[in-house]
XYZ file of C-alpha atoms in Angstrom:
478
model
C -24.965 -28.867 4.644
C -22.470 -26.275 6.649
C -23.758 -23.365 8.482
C -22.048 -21.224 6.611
C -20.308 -20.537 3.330
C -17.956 -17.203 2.810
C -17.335 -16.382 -0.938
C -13.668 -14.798 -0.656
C -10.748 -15.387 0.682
C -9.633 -12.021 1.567
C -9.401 -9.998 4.671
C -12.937 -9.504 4.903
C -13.739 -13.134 4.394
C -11.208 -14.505 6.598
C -11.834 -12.265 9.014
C -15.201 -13.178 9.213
C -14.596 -17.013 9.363
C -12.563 -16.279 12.442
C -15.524 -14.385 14.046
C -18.028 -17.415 13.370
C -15.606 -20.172 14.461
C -15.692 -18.528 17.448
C -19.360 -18.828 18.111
C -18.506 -22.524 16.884
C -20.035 -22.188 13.455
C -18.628 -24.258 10.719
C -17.576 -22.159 7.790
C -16.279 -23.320 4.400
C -14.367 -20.043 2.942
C -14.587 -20.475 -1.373
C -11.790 -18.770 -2.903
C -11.442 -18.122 -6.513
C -7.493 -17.719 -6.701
C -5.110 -21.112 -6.428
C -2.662 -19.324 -4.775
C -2.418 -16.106 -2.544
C -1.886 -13.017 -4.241
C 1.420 -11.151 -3.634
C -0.592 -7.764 -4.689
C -0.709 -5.654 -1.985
C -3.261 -2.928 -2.118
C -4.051 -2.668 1.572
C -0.995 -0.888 3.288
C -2.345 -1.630 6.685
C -4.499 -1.015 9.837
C -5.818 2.249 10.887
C -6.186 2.413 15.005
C -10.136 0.835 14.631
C -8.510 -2.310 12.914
C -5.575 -2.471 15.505
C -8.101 -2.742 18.248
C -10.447 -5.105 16.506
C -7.042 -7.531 16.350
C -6.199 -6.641 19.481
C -9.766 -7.875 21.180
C -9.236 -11.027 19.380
C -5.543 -11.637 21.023
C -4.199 -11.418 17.165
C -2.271 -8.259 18.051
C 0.929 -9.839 18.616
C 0.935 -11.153 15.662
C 0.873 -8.224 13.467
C 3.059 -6.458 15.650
C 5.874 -8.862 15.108
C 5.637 -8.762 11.304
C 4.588 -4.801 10.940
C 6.064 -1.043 11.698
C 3.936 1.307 13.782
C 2.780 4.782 12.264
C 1.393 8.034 13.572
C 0.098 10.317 10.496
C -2.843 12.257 12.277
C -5.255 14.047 9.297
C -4.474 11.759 6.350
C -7.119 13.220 4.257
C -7.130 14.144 0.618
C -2.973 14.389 0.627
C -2.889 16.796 4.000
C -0.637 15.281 6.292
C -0.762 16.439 9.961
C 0.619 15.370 13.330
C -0.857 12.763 14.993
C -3.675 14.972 16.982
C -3.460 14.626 20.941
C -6.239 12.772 23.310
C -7.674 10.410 20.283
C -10.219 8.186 22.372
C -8.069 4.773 21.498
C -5.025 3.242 23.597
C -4.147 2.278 20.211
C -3.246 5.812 18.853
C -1.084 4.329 15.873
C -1.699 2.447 12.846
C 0.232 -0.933 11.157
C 1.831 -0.940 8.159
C 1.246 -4.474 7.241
C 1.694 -5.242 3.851
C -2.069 -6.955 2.669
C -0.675 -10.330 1.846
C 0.983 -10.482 5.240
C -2.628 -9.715 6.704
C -4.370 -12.345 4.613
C -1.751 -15.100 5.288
C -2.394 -14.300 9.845
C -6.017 -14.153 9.369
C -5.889 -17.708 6.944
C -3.733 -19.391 9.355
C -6.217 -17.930 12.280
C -9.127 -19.128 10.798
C -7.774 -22.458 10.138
C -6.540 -22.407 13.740
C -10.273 -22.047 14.787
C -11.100 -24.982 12.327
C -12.830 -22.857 9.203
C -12.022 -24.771 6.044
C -10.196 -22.385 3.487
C -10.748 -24.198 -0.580
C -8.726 -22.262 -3.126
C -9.386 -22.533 -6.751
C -13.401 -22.251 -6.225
C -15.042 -19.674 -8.394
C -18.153 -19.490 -7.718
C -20.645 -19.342 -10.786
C -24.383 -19.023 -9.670
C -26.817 -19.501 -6.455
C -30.263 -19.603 -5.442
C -31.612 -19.608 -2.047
C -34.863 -21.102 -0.831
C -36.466 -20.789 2.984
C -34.120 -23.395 4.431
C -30.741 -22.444 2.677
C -28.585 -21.387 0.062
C -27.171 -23.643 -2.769
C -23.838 -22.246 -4.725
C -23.068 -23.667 -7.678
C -19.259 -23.641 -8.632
C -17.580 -23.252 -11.825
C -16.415 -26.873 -12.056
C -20.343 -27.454 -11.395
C -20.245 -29.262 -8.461
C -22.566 -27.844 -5.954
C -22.640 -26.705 -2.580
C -25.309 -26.232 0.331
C -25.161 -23.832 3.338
C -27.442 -22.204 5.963
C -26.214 -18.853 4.746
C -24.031 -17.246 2.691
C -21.694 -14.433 2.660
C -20.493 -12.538 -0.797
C -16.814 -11.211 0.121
C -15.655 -11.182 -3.431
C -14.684 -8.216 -3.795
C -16.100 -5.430 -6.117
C -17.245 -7.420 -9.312
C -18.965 -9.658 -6.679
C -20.427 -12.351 -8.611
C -23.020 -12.920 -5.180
C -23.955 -9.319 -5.868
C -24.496 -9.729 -9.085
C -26.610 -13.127 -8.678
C -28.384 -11.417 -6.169
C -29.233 -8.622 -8.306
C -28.893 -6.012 -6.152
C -28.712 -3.053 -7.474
C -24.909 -1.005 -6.722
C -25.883 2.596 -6.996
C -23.281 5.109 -7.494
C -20.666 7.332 -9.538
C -18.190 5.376 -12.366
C -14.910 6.418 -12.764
C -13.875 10.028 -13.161
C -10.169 9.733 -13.306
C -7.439 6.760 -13.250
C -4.663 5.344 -11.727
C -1.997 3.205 -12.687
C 0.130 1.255 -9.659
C 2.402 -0.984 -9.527
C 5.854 -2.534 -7.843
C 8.700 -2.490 -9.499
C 12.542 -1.992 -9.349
C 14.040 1.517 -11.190
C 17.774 2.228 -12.225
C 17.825 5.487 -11.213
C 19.467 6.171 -7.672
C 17.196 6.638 -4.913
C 18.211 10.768 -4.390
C 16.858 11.414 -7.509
C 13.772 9.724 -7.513
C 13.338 11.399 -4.676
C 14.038 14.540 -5.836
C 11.992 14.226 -9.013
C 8.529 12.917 -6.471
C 9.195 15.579 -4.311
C 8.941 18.226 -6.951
C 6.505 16.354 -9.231
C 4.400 16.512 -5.766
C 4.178 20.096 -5.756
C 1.244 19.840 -8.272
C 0.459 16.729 -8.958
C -0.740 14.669 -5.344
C -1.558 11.675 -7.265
C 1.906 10.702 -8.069
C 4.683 8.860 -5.874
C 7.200 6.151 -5.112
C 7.836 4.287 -2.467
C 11.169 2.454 -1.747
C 12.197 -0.440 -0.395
C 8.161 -1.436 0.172
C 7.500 -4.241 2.096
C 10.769 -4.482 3.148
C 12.214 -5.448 -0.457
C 15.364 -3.698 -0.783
C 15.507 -1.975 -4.197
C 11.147 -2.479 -4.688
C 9.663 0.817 -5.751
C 5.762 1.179 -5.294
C 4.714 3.529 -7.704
C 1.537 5.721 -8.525
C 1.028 8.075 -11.629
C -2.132 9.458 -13.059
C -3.485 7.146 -16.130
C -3.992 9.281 -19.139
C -7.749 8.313 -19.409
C -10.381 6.158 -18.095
C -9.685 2.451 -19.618
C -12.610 0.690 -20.909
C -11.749 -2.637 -18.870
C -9.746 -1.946 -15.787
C -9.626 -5.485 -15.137
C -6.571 -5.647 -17.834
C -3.523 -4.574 -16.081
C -1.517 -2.030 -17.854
C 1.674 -2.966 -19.332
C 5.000 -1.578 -18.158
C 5.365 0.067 -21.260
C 2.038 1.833 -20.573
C 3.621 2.288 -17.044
C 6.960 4.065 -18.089
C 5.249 6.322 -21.096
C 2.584 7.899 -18.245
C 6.407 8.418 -16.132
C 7.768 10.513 -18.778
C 4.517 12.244 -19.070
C 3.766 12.850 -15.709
C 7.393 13.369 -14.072
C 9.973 13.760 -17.441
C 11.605 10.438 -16.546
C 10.522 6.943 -16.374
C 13.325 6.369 -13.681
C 14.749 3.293 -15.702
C 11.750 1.044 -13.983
C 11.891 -2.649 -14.818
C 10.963 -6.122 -13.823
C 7.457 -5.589 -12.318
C 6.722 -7.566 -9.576
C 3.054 -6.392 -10.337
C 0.947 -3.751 -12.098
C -2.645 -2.209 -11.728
C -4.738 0.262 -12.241
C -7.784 1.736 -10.356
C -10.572 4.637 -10.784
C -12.054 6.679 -8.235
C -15.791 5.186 -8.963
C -18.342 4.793 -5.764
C -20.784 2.743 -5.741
C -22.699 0.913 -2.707
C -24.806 -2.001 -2.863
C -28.412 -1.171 -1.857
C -28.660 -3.764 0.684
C -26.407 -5.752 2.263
C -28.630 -8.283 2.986
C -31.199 -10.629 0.707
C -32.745 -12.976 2.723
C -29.796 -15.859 3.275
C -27.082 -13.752 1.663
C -25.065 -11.110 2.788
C -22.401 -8.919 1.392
C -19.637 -7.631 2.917
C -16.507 -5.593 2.479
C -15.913 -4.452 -1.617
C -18.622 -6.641 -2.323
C -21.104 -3.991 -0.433
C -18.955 -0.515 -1.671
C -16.216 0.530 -3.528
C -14.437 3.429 -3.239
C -10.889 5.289 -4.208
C -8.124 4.154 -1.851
C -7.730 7.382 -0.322
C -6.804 7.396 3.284
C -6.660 3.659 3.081
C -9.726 3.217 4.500
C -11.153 0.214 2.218
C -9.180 -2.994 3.962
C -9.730 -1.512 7.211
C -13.561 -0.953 6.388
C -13.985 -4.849 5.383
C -12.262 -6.197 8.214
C -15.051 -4.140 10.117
C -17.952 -4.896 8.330
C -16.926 -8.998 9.248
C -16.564 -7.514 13.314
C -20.197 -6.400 13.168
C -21.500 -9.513 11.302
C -19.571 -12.284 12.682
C -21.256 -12.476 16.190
C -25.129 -11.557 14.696
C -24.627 -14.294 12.108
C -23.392 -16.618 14.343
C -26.196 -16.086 17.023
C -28.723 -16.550 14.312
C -27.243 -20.055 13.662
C -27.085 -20.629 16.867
C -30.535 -20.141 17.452
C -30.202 -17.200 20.069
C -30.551 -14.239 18.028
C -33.443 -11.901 18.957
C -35.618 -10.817 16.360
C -33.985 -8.280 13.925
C -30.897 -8.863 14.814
C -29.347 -10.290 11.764
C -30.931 -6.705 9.918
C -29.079 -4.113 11.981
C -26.212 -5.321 9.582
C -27.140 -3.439 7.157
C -28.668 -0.884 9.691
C -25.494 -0.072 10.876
C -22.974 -0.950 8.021
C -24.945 0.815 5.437
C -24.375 4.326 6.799
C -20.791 3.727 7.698
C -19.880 2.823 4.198
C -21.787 6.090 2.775
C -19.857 7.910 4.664
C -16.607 6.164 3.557
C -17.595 7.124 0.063
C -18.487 10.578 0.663
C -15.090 11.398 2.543
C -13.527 9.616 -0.373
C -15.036 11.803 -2.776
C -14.174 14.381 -0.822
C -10.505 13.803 -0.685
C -10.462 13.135 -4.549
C -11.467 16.558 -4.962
C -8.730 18.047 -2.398
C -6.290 16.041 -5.017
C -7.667 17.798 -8.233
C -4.831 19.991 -10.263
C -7.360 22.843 -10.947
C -6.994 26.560 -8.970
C -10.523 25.588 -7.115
C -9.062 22.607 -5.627
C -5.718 23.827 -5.146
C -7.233 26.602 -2.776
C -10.166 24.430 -1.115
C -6.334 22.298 -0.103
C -4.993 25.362 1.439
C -8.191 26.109 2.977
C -8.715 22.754 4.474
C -4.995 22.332 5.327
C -5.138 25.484 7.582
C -8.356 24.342 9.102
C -6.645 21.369 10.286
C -4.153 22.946 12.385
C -6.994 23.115 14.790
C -6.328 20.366 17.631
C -10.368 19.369 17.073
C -10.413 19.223 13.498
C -7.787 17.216 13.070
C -8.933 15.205 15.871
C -12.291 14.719 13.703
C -10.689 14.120 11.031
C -8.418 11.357 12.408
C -11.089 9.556 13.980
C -13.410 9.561 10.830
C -10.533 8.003 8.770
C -9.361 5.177 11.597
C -13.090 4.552 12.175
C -12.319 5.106 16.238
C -15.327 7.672 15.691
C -18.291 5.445 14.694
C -21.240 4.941 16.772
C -24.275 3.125 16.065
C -27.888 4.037 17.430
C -28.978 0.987 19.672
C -30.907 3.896 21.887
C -31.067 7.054 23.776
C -29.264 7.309 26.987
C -25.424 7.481 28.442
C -23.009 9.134 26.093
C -20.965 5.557 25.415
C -24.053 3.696 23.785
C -23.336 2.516 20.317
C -19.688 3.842 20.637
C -17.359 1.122 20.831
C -14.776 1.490 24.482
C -11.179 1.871 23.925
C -8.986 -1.126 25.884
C -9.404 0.728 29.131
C -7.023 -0.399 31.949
C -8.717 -2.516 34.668
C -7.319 -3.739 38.253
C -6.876 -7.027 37.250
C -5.280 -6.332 33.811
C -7.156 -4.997 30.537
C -10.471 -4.654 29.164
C -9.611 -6.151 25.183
C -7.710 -9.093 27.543
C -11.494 -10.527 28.116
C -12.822 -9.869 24.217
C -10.671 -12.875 23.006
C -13.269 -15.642 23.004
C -15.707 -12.818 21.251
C -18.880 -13.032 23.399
C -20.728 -10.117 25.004
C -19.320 -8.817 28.258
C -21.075 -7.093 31.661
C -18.088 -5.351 33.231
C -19.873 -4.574 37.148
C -17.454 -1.758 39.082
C -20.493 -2.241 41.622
C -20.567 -6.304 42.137
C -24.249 -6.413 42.443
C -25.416 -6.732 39.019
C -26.172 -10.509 37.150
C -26.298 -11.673 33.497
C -28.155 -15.392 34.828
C -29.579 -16.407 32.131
C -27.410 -15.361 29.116
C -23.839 -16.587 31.015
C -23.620 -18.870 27.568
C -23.557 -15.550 25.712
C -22.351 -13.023 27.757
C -19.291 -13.131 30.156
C -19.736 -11.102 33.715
C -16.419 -9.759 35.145
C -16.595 -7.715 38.412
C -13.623 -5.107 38.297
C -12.944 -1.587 37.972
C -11.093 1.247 36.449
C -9.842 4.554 36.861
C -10.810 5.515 33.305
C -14.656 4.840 33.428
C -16.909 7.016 34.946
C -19.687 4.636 34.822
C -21.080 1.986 37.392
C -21.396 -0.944 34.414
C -21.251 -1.120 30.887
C -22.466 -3.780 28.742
C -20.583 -4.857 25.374
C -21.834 -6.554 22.622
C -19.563 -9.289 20.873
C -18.001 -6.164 18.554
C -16.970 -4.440 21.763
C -19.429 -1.342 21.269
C -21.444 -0.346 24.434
C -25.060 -1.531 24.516
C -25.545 -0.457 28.268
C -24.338 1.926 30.618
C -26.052 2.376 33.982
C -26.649 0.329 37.470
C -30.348 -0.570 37.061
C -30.474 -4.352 36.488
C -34.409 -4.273 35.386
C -32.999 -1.777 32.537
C -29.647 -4.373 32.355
C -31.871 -7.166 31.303
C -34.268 -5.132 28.882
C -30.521 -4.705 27.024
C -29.650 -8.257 27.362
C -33.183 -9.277 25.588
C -32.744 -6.571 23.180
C -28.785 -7.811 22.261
C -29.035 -11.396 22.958
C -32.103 -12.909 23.324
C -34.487 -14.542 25.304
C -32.843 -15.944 28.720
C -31.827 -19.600 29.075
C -33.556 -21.423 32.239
């Protein structure tokens, strides 16, 4: 039996092995696909992302293989400046093409010692009090202490589960794709740029991923399809060009095409017992403002270190719930934003003018600021108590004497950084790392950090200190 078994092998799956090999858990990651797809829906990393890589030393790596970019306000097809003061030292995103992202967090994981099996599919489970059995397609059978559905919308976990996945189907389509045109590159330009006047919902990117010659293209679907899970045809593709834009731009040899609604849906809970859901498995949403790799990847940075301390035996009571306590009304709020920005991209006078409206609201400095923060997640904060104005937020990589505060995240335990030097974590120095520094940028005597680098204490009081440490990480060793 392994501690744990993640079904799906994509960015939320892999990232999550790499949080419980951490912790030393061993993970076996199932993945469905024999091969890695080269479809690349997730453009990137929004600024919450770039510092969740960045307090796991994996920065580097996607700098080296990515392009930096500032586009404050990208909400519903409004486009802003990058809004001053955003509480990050990250105040950019990655464009990192999703392959590229699943192929560093694979070879992380497998770094760490997770075992990654491709050409699983998993067909059925069952759970009992002492673990979880998974039965595969080939019908050989598998046994875990827990289990982790990261399979993406049509989650078959989800399903098995049978929890329910409330929400709103499709409304309106989208067909996507990458593909090379004959046109020249002014013109299809020229014809997006005008086509864009009215319709937001159309595009093309060139050269994506660095392919000289690759358009990415989006155009409106002419209905909702029955089965979205059949890609459309390039036929299909060019005949919704003409329609859309007047030309089909001579597009050819596909690389790859989709197509995608703007349904939301959320699972009702995210956790049953030994399972757990995560990333599309636990929402889906349209891919407005890019929010849905970056959401996954998060949902595995608040689950990681709970699931692992609950193998480990640490984990205080109720720790393994606030999952879904905290998860659950991050994702609603990812759908309703999304909804939100579908609306903003409607063709109809109403929408047209709630644009304009909403477009001139955000040349104020603090609403584009809001905005910015909601979509790169730098603004969520989770309710672990009343008190100082940094609980439940996660800190930005403040600058310390002796270097930088993400610099002592990497191994992924908690973290007591003391500016006063009189403060102890005895007791929980297996779990939680004490480093007596200071910095310019906190105004606080000591903060406390859970694994996921948001603030669980903020203060000077070590009777209150170890209250948190109980509360966060258990009973005291010794």
């Amino acid at each position: 039996m392994t501690d744990v078994i993640v079904v799906g092998g994509g960015p939320t799956g892999l990232m999550l092995a790499c949080e419980l090999r951490l912790a030393g858990v061993r993970v076996v990651v199932l993945e469905r696909l024999a091969e890695p797809t080269r479809q690349s829906r997730g453009r990137g990393l929004h600024a919450r992302s770039v510092e969740v890589m960045d307090q796991r030393g994996l920065l580097d790596r996607f700098l080296a293989v990515s392009e930096k970019f500032q586009v404050g306000g990208l909400f519903g097809g409004i486009i802003k400046p990058w809004p001053d003061r955003l509480d990050t030292a990250h105040p950019y995103g990655l464009a990192t093409p999703q392959p590229v992202t699943e192929r560093l967090l694979d070879e992380r994981a497998v770094e760490l010692g997770a075992e990654i099996r491709r050409g699983r599919e998993v067909a059925g489970l069952s759970q009992d009090e002492d673990g979880v059995t998974v039965e595969l397609a080939d019908g050989t059978r598998l046994r875990s202490r827990y289990l982790v559905g990261c399979d993406g919308g049509r989650s078959t976990v989800r399903k098995r589960l049978g929890v329910g996945f409330p929400g709103e189907p499709a409304r309106v389509e989208t067909l996507l794709g990458d593909m090379e045109v004959t046109e020249d590159p002014a013109t299809v330009a020229a014809v997006v740029e005008e086509v864009r006047k009215t319709q937001l919902r159309f595009g093309a990117i060139a050269d994506v991923d660095g392919n000289e010659g690759l358009y990415r293209i989006i155009v409106p679907a002419e209905e909702v399809s029955e089965d979205r899970t059949t890609a459309p045809t390039l036929d299909e593709f060019k005949g919704r060009l003409r329609a859309v834009a007047g030309t089909d731009f001579g597009a050819h040899s596909p690389r790859w095409l989709s197509r995608f609604g703007d349904a939301t849906r959320q699972a009702e809970r995210y956790r049953v017992g030994r399972v757990l859901l995560a990333g599309d498995a636990a929402h889906i949403h349209p891919p407005t403002g890019g929010q849905g790799l970056n959401l996954g990847v998060q949902d595995a940075f608040n689950l990681g270190w709970k699931l692992a301390a609950e193998v480990n035996g640490w984990a205080p009571e109720g720790l393994l719930d606030t999952y879904h306590t905290e998860r659950h009304p991050v994702g609603a709020a990812v759908l309703d934003n999304t909804r939100a920005q579908i609306t903003l991209l409607g063709t109809d006078p109403g929408a047209t003018a709630l644009r304009e409206l909403f477009s001139k609201l955000m040349d104020f400095e603090e609403v584009n600021r809001y905005v910015t923060e909601m979509i790169t997640a730098v603004g969520v904060r989770y309710d672990v108590g009343e008190g100082h104005d940094l609980l439940g937020r996660r800190l930005r990589d403040v600058r310390l004497k002796r270097g930088r505060l993400y610099e002592l995240t990497h191994a992924g335990r908690g973290l007591l950084l003391d500016q006063t030097g009189r403060l102890s974590v005895t007791g929980w120095a297996d779990r939680v790392d004490h480093v007596v520094d200071v910095s310019e940028e906190l105004d606080v005597p000591a903060i406390l950090l859970r694994p996921d680098g948001h603030v669980a204490w903020a203060g000077e009081d070590q009777q209150d200190l170890l209250s948190r440490l109980r509360q966060w990480f258990g009973a005291p060793v010794g």
